[in-house]
mmCIF file of C-alpha atoms in Angstrom:
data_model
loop_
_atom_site.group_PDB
_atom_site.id
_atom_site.type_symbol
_atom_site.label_atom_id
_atom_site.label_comp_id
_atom_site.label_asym_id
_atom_site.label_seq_id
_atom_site.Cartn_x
_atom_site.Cartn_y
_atom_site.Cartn_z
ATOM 1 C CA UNK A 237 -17.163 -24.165 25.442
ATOM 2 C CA UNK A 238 -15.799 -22.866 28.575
ATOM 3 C CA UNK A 239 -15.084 -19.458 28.788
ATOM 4 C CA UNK A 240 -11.884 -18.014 30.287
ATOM 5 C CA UNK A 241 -11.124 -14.755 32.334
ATOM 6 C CA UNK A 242 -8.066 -12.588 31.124
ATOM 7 C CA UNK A 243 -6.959 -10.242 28.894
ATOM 8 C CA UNK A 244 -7.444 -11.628 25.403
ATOM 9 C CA UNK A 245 -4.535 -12.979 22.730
ATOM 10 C CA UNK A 246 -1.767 -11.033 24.186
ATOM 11 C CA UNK A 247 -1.186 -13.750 27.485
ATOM 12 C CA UNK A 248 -1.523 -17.085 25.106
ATOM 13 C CA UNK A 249 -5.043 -17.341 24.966
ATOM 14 C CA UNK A 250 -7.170 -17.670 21.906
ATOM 15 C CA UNK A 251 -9.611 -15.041 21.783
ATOM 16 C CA UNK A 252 -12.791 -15.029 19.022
ATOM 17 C CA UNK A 253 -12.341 -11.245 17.724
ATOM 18 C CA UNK A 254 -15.886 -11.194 16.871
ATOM 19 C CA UNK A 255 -17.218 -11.988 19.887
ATOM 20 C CA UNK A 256 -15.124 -11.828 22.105
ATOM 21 C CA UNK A 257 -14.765 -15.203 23.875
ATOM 22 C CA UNK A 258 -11.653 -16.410 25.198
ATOM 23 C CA UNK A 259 -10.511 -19.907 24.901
ATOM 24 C CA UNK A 260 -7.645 -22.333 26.631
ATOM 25 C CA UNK A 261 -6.069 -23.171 23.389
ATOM 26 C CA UNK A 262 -6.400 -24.889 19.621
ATOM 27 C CA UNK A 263 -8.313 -28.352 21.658
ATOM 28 C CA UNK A 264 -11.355 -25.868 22.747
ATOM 29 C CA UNK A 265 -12.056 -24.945 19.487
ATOM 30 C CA UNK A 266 -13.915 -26.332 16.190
ATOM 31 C CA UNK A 267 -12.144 -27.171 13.863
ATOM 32 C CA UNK A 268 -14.589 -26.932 10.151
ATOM 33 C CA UNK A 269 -13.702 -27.290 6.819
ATOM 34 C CA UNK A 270 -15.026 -24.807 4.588
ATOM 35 C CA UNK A 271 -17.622 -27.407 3.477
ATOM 36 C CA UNK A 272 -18.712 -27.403 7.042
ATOM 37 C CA UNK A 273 -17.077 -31.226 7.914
ATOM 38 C CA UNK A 274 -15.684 -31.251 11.831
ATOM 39 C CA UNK A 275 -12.442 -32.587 12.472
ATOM 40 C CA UNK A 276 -9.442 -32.875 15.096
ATOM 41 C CA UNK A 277 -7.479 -30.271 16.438
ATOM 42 C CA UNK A 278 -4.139 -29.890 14.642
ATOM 43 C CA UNK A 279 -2.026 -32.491 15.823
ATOM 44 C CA UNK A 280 1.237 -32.478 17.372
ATOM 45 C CA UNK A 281 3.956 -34.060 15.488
ATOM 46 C CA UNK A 282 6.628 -35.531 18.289
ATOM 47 C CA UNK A 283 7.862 -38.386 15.748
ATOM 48 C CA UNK A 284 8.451 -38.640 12.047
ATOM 49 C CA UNK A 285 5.413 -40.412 11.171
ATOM 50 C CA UNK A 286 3.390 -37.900 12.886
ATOM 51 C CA UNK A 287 4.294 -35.456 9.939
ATOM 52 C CA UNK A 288 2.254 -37.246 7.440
ATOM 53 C CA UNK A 289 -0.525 -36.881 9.569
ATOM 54 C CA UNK A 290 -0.342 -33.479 10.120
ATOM 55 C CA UNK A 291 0.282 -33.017 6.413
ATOM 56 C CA UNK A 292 -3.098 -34.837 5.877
ATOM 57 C CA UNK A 293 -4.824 -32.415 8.263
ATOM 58 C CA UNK A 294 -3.752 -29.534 6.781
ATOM 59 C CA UNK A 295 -4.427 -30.853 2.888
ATOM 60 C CA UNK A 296 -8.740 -31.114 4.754
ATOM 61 C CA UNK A 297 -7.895 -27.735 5.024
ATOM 62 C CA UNK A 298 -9.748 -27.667 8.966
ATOM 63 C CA UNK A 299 -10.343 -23.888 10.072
ATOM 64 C CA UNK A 300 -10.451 -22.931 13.816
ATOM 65 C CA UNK A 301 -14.014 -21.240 15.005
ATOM 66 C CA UNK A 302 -15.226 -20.522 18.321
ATOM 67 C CA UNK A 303 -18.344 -21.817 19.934
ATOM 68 C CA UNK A 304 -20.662 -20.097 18.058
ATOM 69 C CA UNK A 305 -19.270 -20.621 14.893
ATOM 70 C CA UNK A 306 -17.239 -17.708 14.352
ATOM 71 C CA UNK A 307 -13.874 -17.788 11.927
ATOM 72 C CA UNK A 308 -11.285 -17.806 14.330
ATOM 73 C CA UNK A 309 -7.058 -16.397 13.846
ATOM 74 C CA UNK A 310 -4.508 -19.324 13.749
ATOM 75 C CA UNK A 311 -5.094 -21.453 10.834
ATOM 76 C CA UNK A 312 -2.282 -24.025 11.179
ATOM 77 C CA UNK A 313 -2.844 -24.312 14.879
ATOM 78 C CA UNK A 314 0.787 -23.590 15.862
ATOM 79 C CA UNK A 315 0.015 -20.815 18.157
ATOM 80 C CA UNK A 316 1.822 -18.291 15.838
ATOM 81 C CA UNK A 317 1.905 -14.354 17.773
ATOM 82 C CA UNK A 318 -1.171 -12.683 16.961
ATOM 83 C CA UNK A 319 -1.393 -8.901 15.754
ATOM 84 C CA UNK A 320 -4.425 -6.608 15.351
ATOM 85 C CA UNK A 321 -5.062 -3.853 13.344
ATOM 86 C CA UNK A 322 -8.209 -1.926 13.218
ATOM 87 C CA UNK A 323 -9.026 0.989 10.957
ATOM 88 C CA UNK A 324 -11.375 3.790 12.289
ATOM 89 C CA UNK A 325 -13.205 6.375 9.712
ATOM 90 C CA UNK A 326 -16.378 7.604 8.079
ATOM 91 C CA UNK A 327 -17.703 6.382 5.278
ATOM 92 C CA UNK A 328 -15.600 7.042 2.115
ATOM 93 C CA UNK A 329 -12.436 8.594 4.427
ATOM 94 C CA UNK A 330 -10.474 5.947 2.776
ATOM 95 C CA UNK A 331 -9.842 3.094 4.999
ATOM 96 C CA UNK A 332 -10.829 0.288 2.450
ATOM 97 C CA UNK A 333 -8.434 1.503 0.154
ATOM 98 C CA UNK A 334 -6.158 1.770 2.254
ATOM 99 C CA UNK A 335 -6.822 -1.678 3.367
ATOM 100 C CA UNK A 336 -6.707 -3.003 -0.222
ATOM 101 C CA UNK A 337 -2.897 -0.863 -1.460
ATOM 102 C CA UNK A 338 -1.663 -2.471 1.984
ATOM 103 C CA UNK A 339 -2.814 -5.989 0.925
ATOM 104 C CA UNK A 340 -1.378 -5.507 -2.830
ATOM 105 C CA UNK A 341 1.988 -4.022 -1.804
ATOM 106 C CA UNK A 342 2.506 -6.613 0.658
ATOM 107 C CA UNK A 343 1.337 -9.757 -1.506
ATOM 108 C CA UNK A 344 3.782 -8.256 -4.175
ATOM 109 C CA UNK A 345 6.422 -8.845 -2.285
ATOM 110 C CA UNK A 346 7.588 -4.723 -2.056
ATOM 111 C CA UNK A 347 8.536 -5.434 2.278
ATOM 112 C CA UNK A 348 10.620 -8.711 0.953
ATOM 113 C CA UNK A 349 13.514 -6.214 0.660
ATOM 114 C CA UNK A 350 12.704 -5.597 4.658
ATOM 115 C CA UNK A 351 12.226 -9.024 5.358
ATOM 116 C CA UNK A 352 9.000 -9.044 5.718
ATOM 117 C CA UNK A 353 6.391 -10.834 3.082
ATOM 118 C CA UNK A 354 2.404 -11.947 3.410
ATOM 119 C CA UNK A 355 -0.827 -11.999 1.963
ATOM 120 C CA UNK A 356 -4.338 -12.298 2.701
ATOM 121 C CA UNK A 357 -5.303 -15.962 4.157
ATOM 122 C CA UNK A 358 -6.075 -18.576 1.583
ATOM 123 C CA UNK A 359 -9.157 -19.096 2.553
ATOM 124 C CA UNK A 360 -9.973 -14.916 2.833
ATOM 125 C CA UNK A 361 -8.990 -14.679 -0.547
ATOM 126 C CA UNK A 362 -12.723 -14.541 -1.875
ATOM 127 C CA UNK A 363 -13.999 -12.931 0.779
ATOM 128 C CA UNK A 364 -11.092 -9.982 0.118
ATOM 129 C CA UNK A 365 -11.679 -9.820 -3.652
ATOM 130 C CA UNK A 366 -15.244 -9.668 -3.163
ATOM 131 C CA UNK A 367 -15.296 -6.365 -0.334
ATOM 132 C CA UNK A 368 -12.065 -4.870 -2.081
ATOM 133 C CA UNK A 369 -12.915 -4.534 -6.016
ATOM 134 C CA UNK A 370 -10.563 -2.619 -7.885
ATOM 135 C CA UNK A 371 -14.047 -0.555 -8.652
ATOM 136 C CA UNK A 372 -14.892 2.251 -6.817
ATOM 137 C CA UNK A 373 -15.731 1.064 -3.265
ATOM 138 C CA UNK A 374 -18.510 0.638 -1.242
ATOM 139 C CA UNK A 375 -19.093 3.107 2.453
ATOM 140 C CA UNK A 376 -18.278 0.349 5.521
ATOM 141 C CA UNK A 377 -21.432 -0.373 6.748
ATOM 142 C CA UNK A 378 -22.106 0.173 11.116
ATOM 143 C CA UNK A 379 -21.484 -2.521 13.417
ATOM 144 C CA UNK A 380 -24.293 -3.997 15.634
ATOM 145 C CA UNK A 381 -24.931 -6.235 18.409
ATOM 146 C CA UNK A 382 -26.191 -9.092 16.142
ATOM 147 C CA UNK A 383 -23.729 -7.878 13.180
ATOM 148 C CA UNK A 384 -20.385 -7.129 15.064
ATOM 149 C CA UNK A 385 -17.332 -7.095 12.702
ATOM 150 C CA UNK A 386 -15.683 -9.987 11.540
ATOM 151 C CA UNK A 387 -11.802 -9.021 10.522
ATOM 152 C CA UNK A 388 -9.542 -10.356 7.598
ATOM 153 C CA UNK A 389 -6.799 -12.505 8.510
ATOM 154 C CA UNK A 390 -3.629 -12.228 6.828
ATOM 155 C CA UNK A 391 -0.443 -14.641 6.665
ATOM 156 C CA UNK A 392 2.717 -12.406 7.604
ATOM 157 C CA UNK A 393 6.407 -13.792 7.454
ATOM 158 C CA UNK A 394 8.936 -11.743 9.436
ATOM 159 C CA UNK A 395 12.830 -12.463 9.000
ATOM 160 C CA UNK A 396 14.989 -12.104 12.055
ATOM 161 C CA UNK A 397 17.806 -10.394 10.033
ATOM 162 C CA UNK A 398 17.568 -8.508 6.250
ATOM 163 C CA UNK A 399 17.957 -10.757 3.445
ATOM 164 C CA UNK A 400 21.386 -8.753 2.137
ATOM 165 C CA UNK A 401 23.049 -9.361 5.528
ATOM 166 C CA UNK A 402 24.301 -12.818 4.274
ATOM 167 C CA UNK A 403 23.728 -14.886 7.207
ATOM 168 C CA UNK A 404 20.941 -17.566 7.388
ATOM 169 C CA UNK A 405 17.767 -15.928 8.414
ATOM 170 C CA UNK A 406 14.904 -17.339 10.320
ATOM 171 C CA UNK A 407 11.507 -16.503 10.127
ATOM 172 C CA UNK A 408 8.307 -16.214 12.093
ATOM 173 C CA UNK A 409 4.904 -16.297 11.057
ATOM 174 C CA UNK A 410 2.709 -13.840 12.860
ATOM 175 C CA UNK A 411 -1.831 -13.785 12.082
ATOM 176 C CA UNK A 412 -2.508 -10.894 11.544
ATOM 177 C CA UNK A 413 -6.118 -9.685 11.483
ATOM 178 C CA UNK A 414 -7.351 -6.542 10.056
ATOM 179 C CA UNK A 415 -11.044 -4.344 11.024
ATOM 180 C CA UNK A 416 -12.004 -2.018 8.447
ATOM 181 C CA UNK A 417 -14.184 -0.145 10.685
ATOM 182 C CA UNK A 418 -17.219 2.278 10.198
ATOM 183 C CA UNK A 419 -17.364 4.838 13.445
ATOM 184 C CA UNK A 420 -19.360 3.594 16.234
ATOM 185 C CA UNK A 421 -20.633 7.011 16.725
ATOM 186 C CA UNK A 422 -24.234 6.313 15.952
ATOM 187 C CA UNK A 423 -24.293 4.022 18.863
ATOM 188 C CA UNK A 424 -23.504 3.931 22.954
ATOM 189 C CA UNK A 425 -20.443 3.193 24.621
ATOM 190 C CA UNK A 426 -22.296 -0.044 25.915
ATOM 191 C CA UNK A 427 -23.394 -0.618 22.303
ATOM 192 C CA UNK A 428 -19.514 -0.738 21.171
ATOM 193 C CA UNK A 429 -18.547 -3.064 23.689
ATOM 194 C CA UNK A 430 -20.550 -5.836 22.594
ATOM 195 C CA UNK A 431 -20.560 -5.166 18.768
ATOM 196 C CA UNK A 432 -16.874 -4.376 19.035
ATOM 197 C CA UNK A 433 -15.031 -6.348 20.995
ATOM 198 C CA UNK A 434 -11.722 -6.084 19.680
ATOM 199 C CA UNK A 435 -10.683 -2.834 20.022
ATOM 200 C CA UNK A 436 -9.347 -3.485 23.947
ATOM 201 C CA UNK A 437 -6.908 -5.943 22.334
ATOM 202 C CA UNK A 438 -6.176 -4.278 18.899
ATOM 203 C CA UNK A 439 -2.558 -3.672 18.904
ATOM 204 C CA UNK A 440 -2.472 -1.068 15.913
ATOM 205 C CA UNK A 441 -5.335 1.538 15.744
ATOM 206 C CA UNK A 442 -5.418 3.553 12.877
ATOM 207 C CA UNK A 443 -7.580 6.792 13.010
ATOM 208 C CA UNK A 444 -8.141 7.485 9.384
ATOM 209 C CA UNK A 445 -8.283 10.995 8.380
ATOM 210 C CA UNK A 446 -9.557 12.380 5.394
ATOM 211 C CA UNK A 447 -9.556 16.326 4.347
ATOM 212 C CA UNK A 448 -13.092 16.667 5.093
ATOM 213 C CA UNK A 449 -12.060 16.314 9.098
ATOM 214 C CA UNK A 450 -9.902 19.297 9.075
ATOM 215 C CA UNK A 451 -11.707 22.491 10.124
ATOM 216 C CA UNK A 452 -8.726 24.740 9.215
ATOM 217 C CA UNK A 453 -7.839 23.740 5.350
ATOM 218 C CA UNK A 454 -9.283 25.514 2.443
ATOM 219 C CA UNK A 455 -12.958 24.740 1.649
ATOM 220 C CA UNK A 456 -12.093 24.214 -1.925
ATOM 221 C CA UNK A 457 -9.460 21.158 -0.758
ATOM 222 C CA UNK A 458 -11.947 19.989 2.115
ATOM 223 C CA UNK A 459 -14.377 19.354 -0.258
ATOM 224 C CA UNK A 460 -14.035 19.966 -4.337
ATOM 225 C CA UNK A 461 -16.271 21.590 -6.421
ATOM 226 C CA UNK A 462 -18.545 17.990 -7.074
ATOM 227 C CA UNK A 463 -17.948 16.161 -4.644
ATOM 228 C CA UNK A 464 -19.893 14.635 -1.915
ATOM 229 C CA UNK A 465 -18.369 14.281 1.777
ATOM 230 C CA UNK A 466 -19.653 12.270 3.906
ATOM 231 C CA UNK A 467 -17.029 13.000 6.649
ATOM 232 C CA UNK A 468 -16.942 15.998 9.050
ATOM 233 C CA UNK A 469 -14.468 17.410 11.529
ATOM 234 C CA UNK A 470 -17.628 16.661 14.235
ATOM 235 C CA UNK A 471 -17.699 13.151 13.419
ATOM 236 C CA UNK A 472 -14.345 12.549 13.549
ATOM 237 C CA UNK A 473 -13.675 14.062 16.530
ATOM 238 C CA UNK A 474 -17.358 11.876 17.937
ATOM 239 C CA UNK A 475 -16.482 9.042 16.798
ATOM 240 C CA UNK A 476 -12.989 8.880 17.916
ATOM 241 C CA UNK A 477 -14.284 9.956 21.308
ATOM 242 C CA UNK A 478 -15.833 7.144 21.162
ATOM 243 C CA UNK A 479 -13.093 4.607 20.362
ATOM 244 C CA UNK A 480 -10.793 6.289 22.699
ATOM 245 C CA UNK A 481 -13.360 6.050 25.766
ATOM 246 C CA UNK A 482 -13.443 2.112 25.063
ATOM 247 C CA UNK A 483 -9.930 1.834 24.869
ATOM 248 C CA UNK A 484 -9.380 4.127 28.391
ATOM 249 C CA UNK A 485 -12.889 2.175 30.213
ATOM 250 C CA UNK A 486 -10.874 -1.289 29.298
ATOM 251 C CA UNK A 487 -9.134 -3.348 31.755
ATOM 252 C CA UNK A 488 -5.668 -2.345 30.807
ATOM 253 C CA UNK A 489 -3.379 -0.427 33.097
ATOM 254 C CA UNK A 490 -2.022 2.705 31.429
ATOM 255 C CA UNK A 491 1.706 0.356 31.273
ATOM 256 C CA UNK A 492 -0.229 -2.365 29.383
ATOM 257 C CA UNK A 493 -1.903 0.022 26.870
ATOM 258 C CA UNK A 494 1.557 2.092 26.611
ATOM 259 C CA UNK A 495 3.584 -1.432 25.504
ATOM 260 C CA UNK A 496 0.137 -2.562 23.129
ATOM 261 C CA UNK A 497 -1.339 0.066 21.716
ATOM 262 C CA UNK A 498 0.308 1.786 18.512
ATOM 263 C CA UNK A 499 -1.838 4.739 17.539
ATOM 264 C CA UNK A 500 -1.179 6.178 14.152
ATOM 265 C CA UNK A 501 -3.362 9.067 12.652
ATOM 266 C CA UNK A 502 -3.525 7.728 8.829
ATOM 267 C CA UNK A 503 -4.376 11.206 6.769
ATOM 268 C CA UNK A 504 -5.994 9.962 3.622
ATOM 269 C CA UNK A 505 -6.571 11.792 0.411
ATOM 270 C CA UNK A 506 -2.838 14.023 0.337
ATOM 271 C CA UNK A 507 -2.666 14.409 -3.004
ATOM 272 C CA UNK A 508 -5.288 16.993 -2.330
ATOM 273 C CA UNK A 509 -2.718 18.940 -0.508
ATOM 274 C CA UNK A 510 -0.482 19.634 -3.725
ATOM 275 C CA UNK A 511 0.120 23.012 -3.860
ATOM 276 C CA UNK A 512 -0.463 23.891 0.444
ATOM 277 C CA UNK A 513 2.641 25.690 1.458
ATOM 278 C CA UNK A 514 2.346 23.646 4.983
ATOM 279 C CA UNK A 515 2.154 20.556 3.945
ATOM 280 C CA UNK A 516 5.449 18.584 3.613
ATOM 281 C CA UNK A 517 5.669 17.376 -0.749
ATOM 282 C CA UNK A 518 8.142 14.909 0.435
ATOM 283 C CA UNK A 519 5.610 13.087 1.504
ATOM 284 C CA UNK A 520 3.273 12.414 -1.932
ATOM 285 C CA UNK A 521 6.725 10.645 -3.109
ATOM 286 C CA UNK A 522 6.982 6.537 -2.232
ATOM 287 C CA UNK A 523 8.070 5.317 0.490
ATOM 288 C CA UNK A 524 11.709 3.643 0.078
ATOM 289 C CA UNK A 525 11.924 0.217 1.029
ATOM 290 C CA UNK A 526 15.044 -0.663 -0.876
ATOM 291 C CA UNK A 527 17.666 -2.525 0.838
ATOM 292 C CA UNK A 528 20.372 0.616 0.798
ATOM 293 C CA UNK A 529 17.703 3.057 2.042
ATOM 294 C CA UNK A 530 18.001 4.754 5.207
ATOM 295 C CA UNK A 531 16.174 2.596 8.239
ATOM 296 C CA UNK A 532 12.256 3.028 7.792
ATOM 297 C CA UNK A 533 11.661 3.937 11.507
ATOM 298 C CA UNK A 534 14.377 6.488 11.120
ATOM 299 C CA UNK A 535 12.213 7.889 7.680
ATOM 300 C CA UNK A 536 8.800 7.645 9.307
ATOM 301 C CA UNK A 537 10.355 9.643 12.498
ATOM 302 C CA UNK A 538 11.979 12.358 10.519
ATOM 303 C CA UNK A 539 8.188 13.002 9.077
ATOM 304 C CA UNK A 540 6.943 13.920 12.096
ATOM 305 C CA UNK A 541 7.355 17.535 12.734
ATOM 306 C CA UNK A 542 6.001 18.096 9.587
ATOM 307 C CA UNK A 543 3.002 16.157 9.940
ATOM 308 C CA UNK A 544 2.394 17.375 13.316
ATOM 309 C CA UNK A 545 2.781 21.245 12.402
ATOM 310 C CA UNK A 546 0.435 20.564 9.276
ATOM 311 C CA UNK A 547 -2.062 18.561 11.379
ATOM 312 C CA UNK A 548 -2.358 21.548 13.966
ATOM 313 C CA UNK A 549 -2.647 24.680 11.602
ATOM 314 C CA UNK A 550 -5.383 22.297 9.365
ATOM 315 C CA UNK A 551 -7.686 22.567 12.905
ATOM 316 C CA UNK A 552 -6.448 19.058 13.506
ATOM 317 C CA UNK A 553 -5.261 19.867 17.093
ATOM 318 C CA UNK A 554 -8.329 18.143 19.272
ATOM 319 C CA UNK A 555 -7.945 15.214 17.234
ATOM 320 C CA UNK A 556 -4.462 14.528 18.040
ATOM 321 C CA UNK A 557 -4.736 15.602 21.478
ATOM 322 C CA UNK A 558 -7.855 12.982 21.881
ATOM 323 C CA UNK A 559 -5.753 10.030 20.107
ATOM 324 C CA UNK A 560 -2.817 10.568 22.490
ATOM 325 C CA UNK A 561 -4.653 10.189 25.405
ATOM 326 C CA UNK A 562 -4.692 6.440 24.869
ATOM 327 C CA UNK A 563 -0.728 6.250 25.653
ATOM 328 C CA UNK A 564 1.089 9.615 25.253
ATOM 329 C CA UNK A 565 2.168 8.725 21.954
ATOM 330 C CA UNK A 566 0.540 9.436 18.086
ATOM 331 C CA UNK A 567 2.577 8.834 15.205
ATOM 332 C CA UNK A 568 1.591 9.927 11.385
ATOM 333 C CA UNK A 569 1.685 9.118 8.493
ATOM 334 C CA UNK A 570 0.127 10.820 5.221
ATOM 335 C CA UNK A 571 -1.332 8.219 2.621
ATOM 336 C CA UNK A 572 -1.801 9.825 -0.844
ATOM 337 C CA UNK A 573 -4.996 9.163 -3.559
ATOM 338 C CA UNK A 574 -7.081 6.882 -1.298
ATOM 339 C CA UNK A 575 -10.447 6.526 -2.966
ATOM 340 C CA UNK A 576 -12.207 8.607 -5.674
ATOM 341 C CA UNK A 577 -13.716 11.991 -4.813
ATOM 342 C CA UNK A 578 -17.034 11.187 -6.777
ATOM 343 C CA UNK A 579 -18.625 8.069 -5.955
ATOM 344 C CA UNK A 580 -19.688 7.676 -9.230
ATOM 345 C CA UNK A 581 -15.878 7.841 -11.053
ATOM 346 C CA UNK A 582 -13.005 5.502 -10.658
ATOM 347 C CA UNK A 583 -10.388 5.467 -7.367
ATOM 348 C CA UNK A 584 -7.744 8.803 -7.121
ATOM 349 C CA UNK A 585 -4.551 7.441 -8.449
ATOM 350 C CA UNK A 586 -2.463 6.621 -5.885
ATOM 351 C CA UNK A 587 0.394 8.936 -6.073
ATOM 352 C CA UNK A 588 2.861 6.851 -3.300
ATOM 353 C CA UNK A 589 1.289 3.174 -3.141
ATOM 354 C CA UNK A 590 4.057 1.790 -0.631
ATOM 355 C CA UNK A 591 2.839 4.444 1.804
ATOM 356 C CA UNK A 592 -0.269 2.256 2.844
ATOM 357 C CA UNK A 593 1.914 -0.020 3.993
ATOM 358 C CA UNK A 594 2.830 2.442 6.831
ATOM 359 C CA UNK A 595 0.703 0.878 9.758
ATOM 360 C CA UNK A 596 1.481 -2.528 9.150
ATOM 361 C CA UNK A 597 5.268 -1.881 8.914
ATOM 362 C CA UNK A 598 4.976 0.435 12.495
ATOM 363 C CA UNK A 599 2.658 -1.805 14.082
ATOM 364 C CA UNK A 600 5.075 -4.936 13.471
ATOM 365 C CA UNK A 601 8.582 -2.661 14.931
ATOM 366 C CA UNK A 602 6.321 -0.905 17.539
ATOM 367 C CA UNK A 603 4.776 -4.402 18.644
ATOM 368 C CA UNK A 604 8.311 -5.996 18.484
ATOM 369 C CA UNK A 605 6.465 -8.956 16.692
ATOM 370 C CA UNK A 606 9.852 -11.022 15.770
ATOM 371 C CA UNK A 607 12.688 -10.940 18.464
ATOM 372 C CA UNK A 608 14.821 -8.514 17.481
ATOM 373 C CA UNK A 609 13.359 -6.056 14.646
ATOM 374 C CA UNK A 610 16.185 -6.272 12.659
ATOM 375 C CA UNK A 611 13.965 -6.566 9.795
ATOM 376 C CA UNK A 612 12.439 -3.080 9.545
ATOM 377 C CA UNK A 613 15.048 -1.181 11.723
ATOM 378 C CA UNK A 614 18.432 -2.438 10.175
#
């Protein structure tokens, strides 16, 4: 197939986030069937009888994939906006449990309220059950050349008003496709850029920061009597040097990256920070998404100060300087419980579940991924 020059997803395109090649649109693709049977591309329904058609292409259940066979965003083939996410951490900092309360919260309907509902892709059900066990989880393995990440795809709804506002609401379905990233720091900037392709065009980057990465806290709540870290405040701040080089070497103006890129700092782990004196308790309650509670941007803005204060007396200071260089702007967020201290017991307990659902709610206002935002902001 014919490769394209340009920027990726965000100008129309249709852009394999695995390896990066860019396509015209849904007729440039394969279309499979999990069974491996080619088909059509999706086709356009102009009359009435052209429905049944369509309704017989989707029943085949035909998947798009790129030229060399790699699962591609865009199921139905209607072209719906495309968002990225990508999660960056050490092993065991907590992104896959992260990943996995996002994906719960959001298939059990806890953003309806918002307007906003979703689940993991039909066909990445399996695939999600199998790499996000309730069981203890296993340490994201590192990206290569021949073994570059392959993301999750995820159907997301997004209402155009709130459900309580009484007037009929339209919706718009949005792919969304999620990395759950080890750091690239065992390999070269060159390296990155052909096992990771995506993170020019990931829309939401999420640095995810455990206790371990804070040079400043206690030793006792960096790491517990027992435990075994595998994270370090070196390896954070190398491997987001890393990330953040790719993202600033890219082909983006500093105006495109500013309108793309939301960068969140996700600190994992908080209910280890019960009992600091600096660090805001507010935060290890739930996040309200009720329909009488206060706007969520307003709630996630008020916790900044806090976070910020805590982030910089923890020795966190170099990390948040190094994440805002990408556009001027780091937002975050404090996640509570995310995966179990010993490898060898069962997960924390996750003192604020709806709280993982942080970067996908921010990424979706930040991104304005349905016209007006009136879902999340109202």
């Amino acid at each position: 197939m014919q490769k394209r020059g340009g920027r990726g997803p965000m100008n129309g395109e249709m852009m394999c986030l695995t390896c990066g090649d860019v396509y015209r649109g849904v007729d440039d693709l394969d279309w499979l069937t999990p069974s491996g049977e080619k088909g059509p591309p999706p086709p356009v329904v102009r009359r009435h009888s052209d429905r049944a058609v369509r309704r017989d292409w989707v029943a085949k259940g035909y998947l798009p994939h790129c030229g060399r066979g790699h699962l591609m965003p865009g199921a139905d083939g209607l072209g719906n906006p495309l968002l990225v996410m990508s999660l960056f951490g050490e092993k065991g900092a907590g992104k896959g449990t992260l990943l996995r309360g996002m994906e719960r919260r959001l298939s059990s309907g806890h953003l309806i309220p918002r307007g906003i509902s979703g689940s993991v892709r039909k066909d990445q059900e399996g695939r999600f059950d199998r790499e996000y066990p309730d069981a203890p989880l296993e340490s994201t393995q590192r990206a290569t050349e021949d073994k570059p990440r392959v993301p999750l795809y995820f159907d997301v709804t997004v209402a155009d008003r709130l459900p309580t506002q009484g007037a009929q609401t339209n919706t718009r379905r949005i792919d969304l496709a999620v990395f759950d990233t080890g750091w690239e720091d065992q390999q070269t900037e060159a390296g990155v850029a052909l096992a990771a392709p995506f993170i020019p065009y990931t829309d939401v980057i999420v640095f995810v920061v455990p206790p371990a990465s804070l040079a400043l806290l206690p030793p006792e709540i960096m790491q517990p009597p027992g435990t075994v870290e595998l994270q370090s405040p070196t390896q954070t701040e190398r491997g987001m040097n890393v990330v953040v080089s790719r993202l600033l070497d890219a082909d983006h103006t500093p105006d495109e990256r500013r309108r793309r890129a939301t960068v969140i700092i996700a600190l994992t782990k908080c209910d280890r920070y019960v009992g600091i004196d600096s660090f805001p308790s507010d935060l290890l309650r739930d996040r309200d998404y009720g329909p009488s509670a206060p706007p969520v941007g307003s709630q996630m803005a008020a916790e900044q100060a806090q976070l910020n204060a805590f982030v910089r007396d923890a020795g966190g200071l170099q990390l948040l300087n190094r994440a805002a260089q990408i556009n001027g702007t780091v937002s975050i967020h404090a996640i509570s419980g995310t995966g179990a201290d010993d490898p060898r017991r069962a997960p924390a307990p996750v003192a604020a579940p709806n709280r993982s659902l942080d970067p996908l709610v921010l990424g979706l206002l930040r991104t304005g991924a349905w016209p007006s935002g009136a879902a999340v902001t109202a």
